[in-house]
Short mmCIF file of C-alpha atoms and ligand atoms in Angstrom, two decimals:
data_model
loop_
_atom_site.label_atom_id
_atom_site.label_comp_id
_atom_site.label_asym_id
_atom_site.label_seq_id
_atom_site.Cartn_x
_atom_site.Cartn_y
_atom_site.Cartn_z
CA UNK S 1 123.70 -121.64 11.98
CA UNK S 2 124.71 -119.96 15.29
CA UNK S 3 122.32 -119.31 18.16
CA UNK S 4 122.75 -117.14 21.28
CA UNK S 5 120.52 -116.14 24.11
CA UNK S 6 120.84 -113.21 26.58
CA UNK S 7 118.62 -112.00 29.36
CA UNK S 8 117.14 -108.60 29.85
CA UNK S 9 117.95 -106.64 33.09
CA UNK S 10 116.24 -104.10 35.34
CA UNK S 11 118.25 -101.33 36.90
CA UNK S 12 117.78 -100.18 40.51
CA UNK S 13 120.41 -97.48 40.18
CA UNK S 14 119.63 -96.04 36.67
CA UNK S 15 121.74 -95.40 33.70
CA UNK S 16 120.53 -91.95 32.64
CA UNK S 17 122.66 -89.48 30.79
CA UNK S 18 125.50 -90.64 28.50
CA UNK S 19 128.64 -89.49 26.77
CA UNK S 20 130.15 -90.71 23.47
CA UNK S 21 129.89 -94.39 22.69
CA UNK S 22 127.22 -94.90 25.39
CA UNK S 23 129.69 -94.25 28.22
CA UNK S 24 127.31 -93.53 31.17
CA UNK S 25 127.43 -90.27 33.13
CA UNK S 26 126.87 -92.29 36.27
CA UNK S 27 127.21 -95.76 37.85
CA UNK S 28 124.27 -98.16 37.54
CA UNK S 29 123.30 -101.42 39.26
CA UNK S 30 121.02 -104.01 37.72
CA UNK S 31 119.31 -107.30 38.39
CA UNK S 32 119.18 -109.81 35.46
CA UNK S 33 115.82 -111.00 34.30
CA UNK S 34 116.48 -114.54 33.28
CA UNK S 35 112.91 -115.32 32.13
CA UNK S 36 112.96 -112.37 29.70
CA UNK S 37 115.51 -113.19 27.12
CA UNK S 38 116.20 -112.66 23.40
CA UNK S 39 117.40 -115.39 21.15
CA UNK S 40 119.38 -114.34 18.13
CA UNK S 41 120.39 -116.65 15.15
CA UNK S 42 122.87 -115.89 12.40
CA UNK S 43 123.28 -117.84 9.26
CA UNK S 44 125.89 -117.10 6.61
CA UNK S 45 124.37 -115.99 3.30
CA UNK S 46 125.83 -115.58 -0.14
CA UNK S 47 123.96 -112.36 -0.62
CA UNK S 48 126.12 -109.33 -0.38
CA UNK S 49 124.41 -107.63 2.50
CA UNK S 50 123.32 -108.51 6.00
CA UNK S 51 119.60 -109.14 6.21
CA UNK S 52 116.98 -109.30 8.86
CA UNK S 53 114.53 -112.09 8.39
CA UNK S 54 112.10 -111.51 11.31
CA UNK S 55 109.53 -108.85 11.54
CA UNK S 56 109.24 -108.12 15.23
CA UNK S 57 111.27 -104.84 14.93
CA UNK S 58 110.61 -101.47 13.29
CA UNK S 59 112.63 -100.37 10.37
CA UNK S 60 114.79 -98.02 12.51
CA UNK S 61 115.36 -100.76 15.20
CA UNK S 62 116.48 -103.19 12.45
CA UNK S 63 118.91 -100.63 11.06
CA UNK S 64 120.37 -100.04 14.53
CA UNK S 65 120.73 -103.81 14.97
CA UNK S 66 122.33 -104.34 11.56
CA UNK S 67 124.67 -101.41 12.23
CA UNK S 68 125.91 -103.08 15.42
CA UNK S 69 126.50 -106.32 13.50
CA UNK S 70 128.63 -104.36 11.04
CA UNK S 71 130.49 -102.80 13.86
CA UNK S 72 131.47 -106.26 15.18
CA UNK S 73 132.31 -107.56 11.71
CA UNK S 74 134.63 -104.56 11.31
CA UNK S 75 136.35 -105.22 14.62
CA UNK S 76 136.92 -108.82 13.50
CA UNK S 77 137.92 -107.79 9.96
CA UNK S 78 135.21 -110.17 8.66
CA UNK S 79 133.78 -109.64 5.25
CA UNK S 80 131.02 -112.16 4.99
CA UNK S 81 127.28 -111.58 5.38
CA UNK S 82 124.58 -113.02 7.68
CA UNK S 83 120.86 -113.52 7.74
CA UNK S 84 119.76 -112.52 11.19
CA UNK S 85 116.71 -113.47 13.27
CA UNK S 86 115.84 -112.18 16.68
CA UNK S 87 113.08 -113.50 18.89
CA UNK S 88 112.07 -112.53 22.45
CA UNK S 89 110.91 -114.99 25.01
CA UNK S 90 108.37 -112.43 26.11
CA UNK S 91 105.66 -110.59 24.07
CA UNK S 92 105.97 -106.75 23.55
CA UNK S 93 102.83 -106.58 25.67
CA UNK S 94 104.72 -107.29 29.00
CA UNK S 95 106.22 -103.85 28.81
CA UNK S 96 109.80 -104.86 29.02
CA UNK S 97 112.29 -103.06 26.77
CA UNK S 98 114.10 -105.62 24.62
CA UNK S 99 117.11 -103.56 23.68
CA UNK S 100 119.33 -104.92 26.56
CA UNK S 101 118.63 -108.50 25.75
CA UNK S 102 118.72 -108.21 22.04
CA UNK S 103 121.98 -106.39 21.70
CA UNK S 104 123.63 -108.60 24.16
CA UNK S 105 122.43 -111.80 22.30
CA UNK S 106 123.43 -110.24 18.92
CA UNK S 107 126.94 -109.45 20.27
CA UNK S 108 127.37 -112.94 21.58
CA UNK S 109 126.05 -114.52 18.47
CA UNK S 110 128.17 -112.47 16.15
CA UNK S 111 131.36 -113.22 18.05
CA UNK S 112 130.43 -116.84 18.26
CA UNK S 113 129.78 -117.11 14.44
CA UNK S 114 132.83 -115.11 13.36
CA UNK S 115 135.18 -116.85 15.81
CA UNK S 116 133.92 -120.17 14.52
CA UNK S 117 134.43 -119.20 10.81
CA UNK S 118 137.82 -117.61 11.54
CA UNK S 119 138.96 -120.52 13.79
CA UNK S 120 139.69 -118.15 16.76
CA UNK S 121 138.59 -118.17 20.35
CA UNK S 122 135.33 -116.50 21.41
CA UNK S 123 136.22 -113.33 23.33
CA UNK S 124 135.55 -113.06 27.11
CA UNK S 125 132.23 -111.82 28.46
CA UNK S 126 134.07 -108.70 29.68
CA UNK S 127 135.15 -107.79 26.25
CA UNK S 128 131.91 -108.74 24.60
CA UNK S 129 130.14 -106.59 27.24
CA UNK S 130 132.12 -103.45 26.23
CA UNK S 131 131.37 -104.07 22.49
CA UNK S 132 127.60 -104.69 23.35
CA UNK S 133 127.54 -101.33 25.18
CA UNK S 134 128.20 -99.63 21.85
CA UNK S 135 125.03 -100.98 20.48
CA UNK S 136 122.87 -100.19 23.50
CA UNK S 137 124.27 -99.08 26.82
CA UNK S 138 122.15 -101.20 29.13
CA UNK S 139 122.96 -104.39 27.18
CA UNK S 140 126.44 -104.38 28.66
CA UNK S 141 124.88 -105.38 32.02
CA UNK S 142 123.22 -108.42 30.59
CA UNK S 143 126.46 -110.34 30.56
CA UNK S 144 126.70 -110.62 34.24
CA UNK S 145 124.13 -112.45 36.35
CA UNK S 146 122.31 -112.07 38.65
CA UNK S 147 123.61 -108.64 39.73
CA UNK S 148 125.76 -106.28 37.74
CA UNK S 149 127.47 -102.94 38.42
CA UNK S 150 128.34 -100.80 35.51
CA UNK S 151 130.64 -97.73 35.73
CA UNK S 152 132.28 -95.99 32.82
CA UNK S 153 133.49 -98.59 30.28
CA UNK S 154 133.36 -101.56 32.64
CA UNK S 155 130.37 -103.72 33.74
CA UNK S 156 131.06 -106.56 36.16
CA UNK S 157 129.33 -109.08 38.36
CA UNK S 158 128.73 -108.04 41.89
CA UNK S 159 128.03 -110.34 44.79
CA UNK S 160 124.70 -109.67 46.47
CA UNK S 161 123.44 -112.51 48.62
CA UNK S 162 119.70 -112.10 48.16
CA UNK S 163 117.30 -114.33 46.20
CA UNK S 164 114.71 -112.23 44.27
CA UNK S 165 111.32 -112.86 42.84
CA UNK S 166 110.60 -110.38 40.14
CA UNK S 167 107.20 -109.23 39.02
CA UNK S 168 105.87 -106.56 36.60
CA UNK S 169 102.72 -104.56 37.20
CA UNK S 170 101.66 -103.81 33.60
CA UNK S 171 100.09 -100.39 33.35
CA UNK S 172 100.26 -99.94 29.62
CA UNK S 173 101.77 -101.77 26.70
CA UNK S 174 101.83 -98.76 24.36
CA UNK S 175 105.14 -97.90 22.68
CA UNK S 176 106.81 -95.06 24.46
CA UNK S 177 106.82 -91.65 22.68
CA UNK S 178 110.31 -90.65 23.92
CA UNK S 179 112.89 -93.38 23.43
CA UNK S 180 115.48 -93.95 26.11
CA UNK S 181 118.20 -92.75 23.70
CA UNK S 182 116.37 -89.45 23.39
CA UNK S 183 115.79 -89.24 27.20
CA UNK S 184 119.57 -89.60 27.73
CA UNK S 185 120.04 -86.43 25.75
CA UNK S 186 117.16 -84.50 27.00
CA UNK S 187 117.93 -84.85 30.69
CA UNK S 188 121.01 -82.75 30.18
CA UNK S 189 118.68 -79.70 30.00
CA UNK S 190 117.31 -80.30 33.44
CA UNK S 191 118.52 -78.12 36.33
CA UNK S 192 118.45 -81.36 38.47
CA UNK S 193 121.17 -82.91 36.39
CA UNK S 194 123.72 -81.13 38.58
CA UNK S 195 124.85 -83.55 41.23
CA UNK S 196 123.17 -86.57 39.52
CA UNK S 197 126.46 -88.45 39.20
CA UNK S 198 127.24 -88.06 42.93
CA UNK S 199 123.69 -88.99 43.95
CA UNK S 200 123.73 -92.24 41.92
CA UNK S 201 127.18 -93.09 43.26
CA UNK S 202 126.11 -92.53 46.90
CA UNK S 203 122.84 -94.50 46.45
CA UNK S 204 124.75 -97.29 44.74
CA UNK S 205 127.19 -97.62 47.61
CA UNK S 206 124.37 -97.48 50.19
CA UNK S 207 122.17 -99.91 48.33
CA UNK S 208 124.94 -102.56 48.07
CA UNK S 209 125.72 -102.27 51.78
CA UNK S 210 121.97 -102.37 52.67
CA UNK S 211 121.62 -105.59 50.65
CA UNK S 212 124.66 -107.11 52.26
CA UNK S 213 123.49 -106.16 55.75
CA UNK S 214 120.05 -107.55 55.17
CA UNK S 215 118.51 -104.03 55.51
CA UNK S 216 115.57 -104.55 53.07
CA UNK S 217 113.66 -101.59 54.29
CA UNK S 218 116.59 -99.30 53.60
CA UNK S 219 117.13 -100.88 50.21
CA UNK S 220 113.44 -100.15 49.35
CA UNK S 221 113.88 -96.56 50.37
CA UNK S 222 117.00 -96.05 48.26
CA UNK S 223 115.44 -97.51 45.18
CA UNK S 224 112.25 -95.49 45.58
CA UNK S 225 114.31 -92.29 45.75
CA UNK S 226 116.38 -93.31 42.80
CA UNK S 227 113.55 -93.98 40.31
CA UNK S 228 111.86 -90.76 41.38
CA UNK S 229 115.18 -88.92 40.80
CA UNK S 230 115.30 -90.21 37.19
CA UNK S 231 111.64 -89.40 36.60
CA UNK S 232 112.16 -85.97 38.05
CA UNK S 233 114.90 -85.33 35.55
CA UNK S 234 112.49 -86.26 32.73
CA UNK S 235 109.67 -83.95 34.05
CA UNK S 236 112.21 -81.01 34.54
CA UNK S 237 113.84 -81.33 31.09
CA UNK S 238 113.20 -78.77 28.43
CA UNK S 239 110.92 -79.67 26.82
CA UNK S 240 109.63 -81.80 29.68
CA UNK S 241 108.45 -85.41 29.20
CA UNK S 242 107.21 -88.19 31.34
CA UNK S 243 106.04 -91.71 31.40
CA UNK S 244 103.76 -92.11 34.46
CA UNK S 245 100.06 -92.67 33.93
CA UNK S 246 97.44 -92.06 36.54
CA UNK S 247 97.30 -95.78 37.23
CA UNK S 248 101.11 -95.85 37.84
CA UNK S 249 100.62 -93.37 40.73
CA UNK S 250 97.69 -95.29 42.03
CA UNK S 251 99.79 -98.45 42.38
CA UNK S 252 102.69 -96.64 43.86
CA UNK S 253 100.44 -95.15 46.55
CA UNK S 254 99.06 -98.64 47.37
CA UNK S 255 102.53 -100.04 47.65
CA UNK S 256 103.64 -97.25 49.94
CA UNK S 257 100.54 -97.85 52.11
CA UNK S 258 101.42 -101.54 52.17
CA UNK S 259 104.93 -100.79 53.45
CA UNK S 260 103.56 -98.54 56.11
CA UNK S 261 101.12 -101.09 57.30
CA UNK S 262 103.37 -104.13 57.33
CA UNK S 263 106.90 -102.60 57.63
CA UNK S 264 107.82 -104.80 54.73
CA UNK S 265 107.03 -105.20 51.04
CA UNK S 266 108.72 -105.25 47.60
CA UNK S 267 111.45 -103.00 46.23
CA UNK S 268 109.80 -100.80 43.57
CA UNK S 269 111.42 -99.40 40.44
CA UNK S 270 110.21 -97.85 37.09
CA UNK S 271 112.22 -97.56 33.93
CA UNK S 272 111.50 -95.21 30.99
CA UNK S 273 107.86 -96.27 30.83
CA UNK S 274 104.69 -96.50 33.03
CA UNK S 275 105.10 -100.04 34.11
CA UNK S 276 106.23 -101.03 37.62
CA UNK S 277 108.80 -103.56 38.56
CA UNK S 278 108.62 -105.19 41.95
CA UNK S 279 111.37 -107.18 43.45
CA UNK S 280 110.41 -109.35 46.39
CA UNK S 281 112.60 -111.42 48.60
CA UNK S 282 112.02 -114.93 47.55
CA UNK S 283 111.79 -116.28 51.08
CA UNK S 284 108.58 -114.28 51.98
CA UNK S 285 107.17 -113.69 48.50
CA UNK S 286 104.16 -115.99 48.98
CA UNK S 287 103.20 -114.70 52.36
CA UNK S 288 103.51 -111.07 51.62
CA UNK S 289 102.38 -111.00 47.99
CA UNK S 290 98.90 -112.46 48.91
CA UNK S 291 98.31 -109.47 51.07
CA UNK S 292 99.02 -106.93 48.38
CA UNK S 293 95.90 -106.00 46.59
CA UNK S 294 96.41 -103.76 43.57
C1 DP6 E 301 115.92 -96.00 31.63
O1 DP6 E 301 120.31 -98.75 27.20
O2 DP6 E 301 118.07 -98.17 26.31
O3 DP6 E 301 116.31 -98.23 31.05
O4 DP6 E 301 122.35 -96.68 25.35
O5 DP6 E 301 120.70 -95.23 24.29
O6 DP6 E 301 120.55 -97.72 23.95
P1 DP6 E 301 120.93 -96.53 24.90
O7 DP6 E 301 119.88 -96.53 26.07
P2 DP6 E 301 119.32 -97.71 26.91
O8 DP6 E 301 118.90 -96.95 28.25
C2 DP6 E 301 118.23 -97.52 29.30
C3 DP6 E 301 117.83 -96.51 30.28
C4 DP6 E 301 116.95 -97.00 31.40
C5 DP6 E 301 117.71 -97.15 32.71
C6 DP6 E 301 118.65 -98.34 32.83
O9 DP6 E 301 118.41 -99.40 32.21
O10 DP6 E 301 119.67 -98.20 33.57
#
């Protein structure tokens, strides 16, 4: 039996809008969430099909997963079959999307198993990342820790000298009505999509330099603009859609007030859902966090 584990990640510059084979329309930058990981196991079977033997996923999610396994087997010209299990270190109820960690873990595990059986070397993380991207775009960033930059067909580690404490403000654990795959398509109908690539590129450059120069306040401002940019794309699509709930906005207003009062606070970002991610600087997490009442 083969086992692989991969972390989830949260993007501060968002992957939104894609071309063929999950090539992103714009650059993205993410922070790896080590505590939120997926563990995948593969075991060879004598049945003549791949099988899923865990029940955490819906039928369509399972099909997408097994399809990706088949894609890797085809690349490796491998004809055997596997029984697959996938388990998250975190419950669905924490509101973290598991597709990044699960596709990265599946990719690693499939290459590990097949290389072992075929007596070849496991490919590099760089290569596995590009293969994983085909399964789910954001999973290609989960190969590079703690910070990753992804542009076109290449994700890579980037040096950012800040220690982070990550926190999720859970607003709702309901499954989202519009999947991120659907969102990627729909945002193309928004008038605001024009210039999106350039805006993401510019913010990405400014964010990296803000981090490197210790300009935390500036980093917060850039990330704030960036998640609003993505959510504005959603709201101005045709037909429009959105993920914020009233409570999302309440928390955002409290955080903005907090920043105004103390001149410091957490970086805020929101993915395709209503839940809020906070990134604190580790060194002042305790002191500041105690003062934020949500
Ligand atoms: C909003 O990676 O889930 O989380 O490539 O279709 O599987 P597919 O999309 P996915 O998109 C994630 C979009 C996002 C922003 C981000 O993670 O950068």
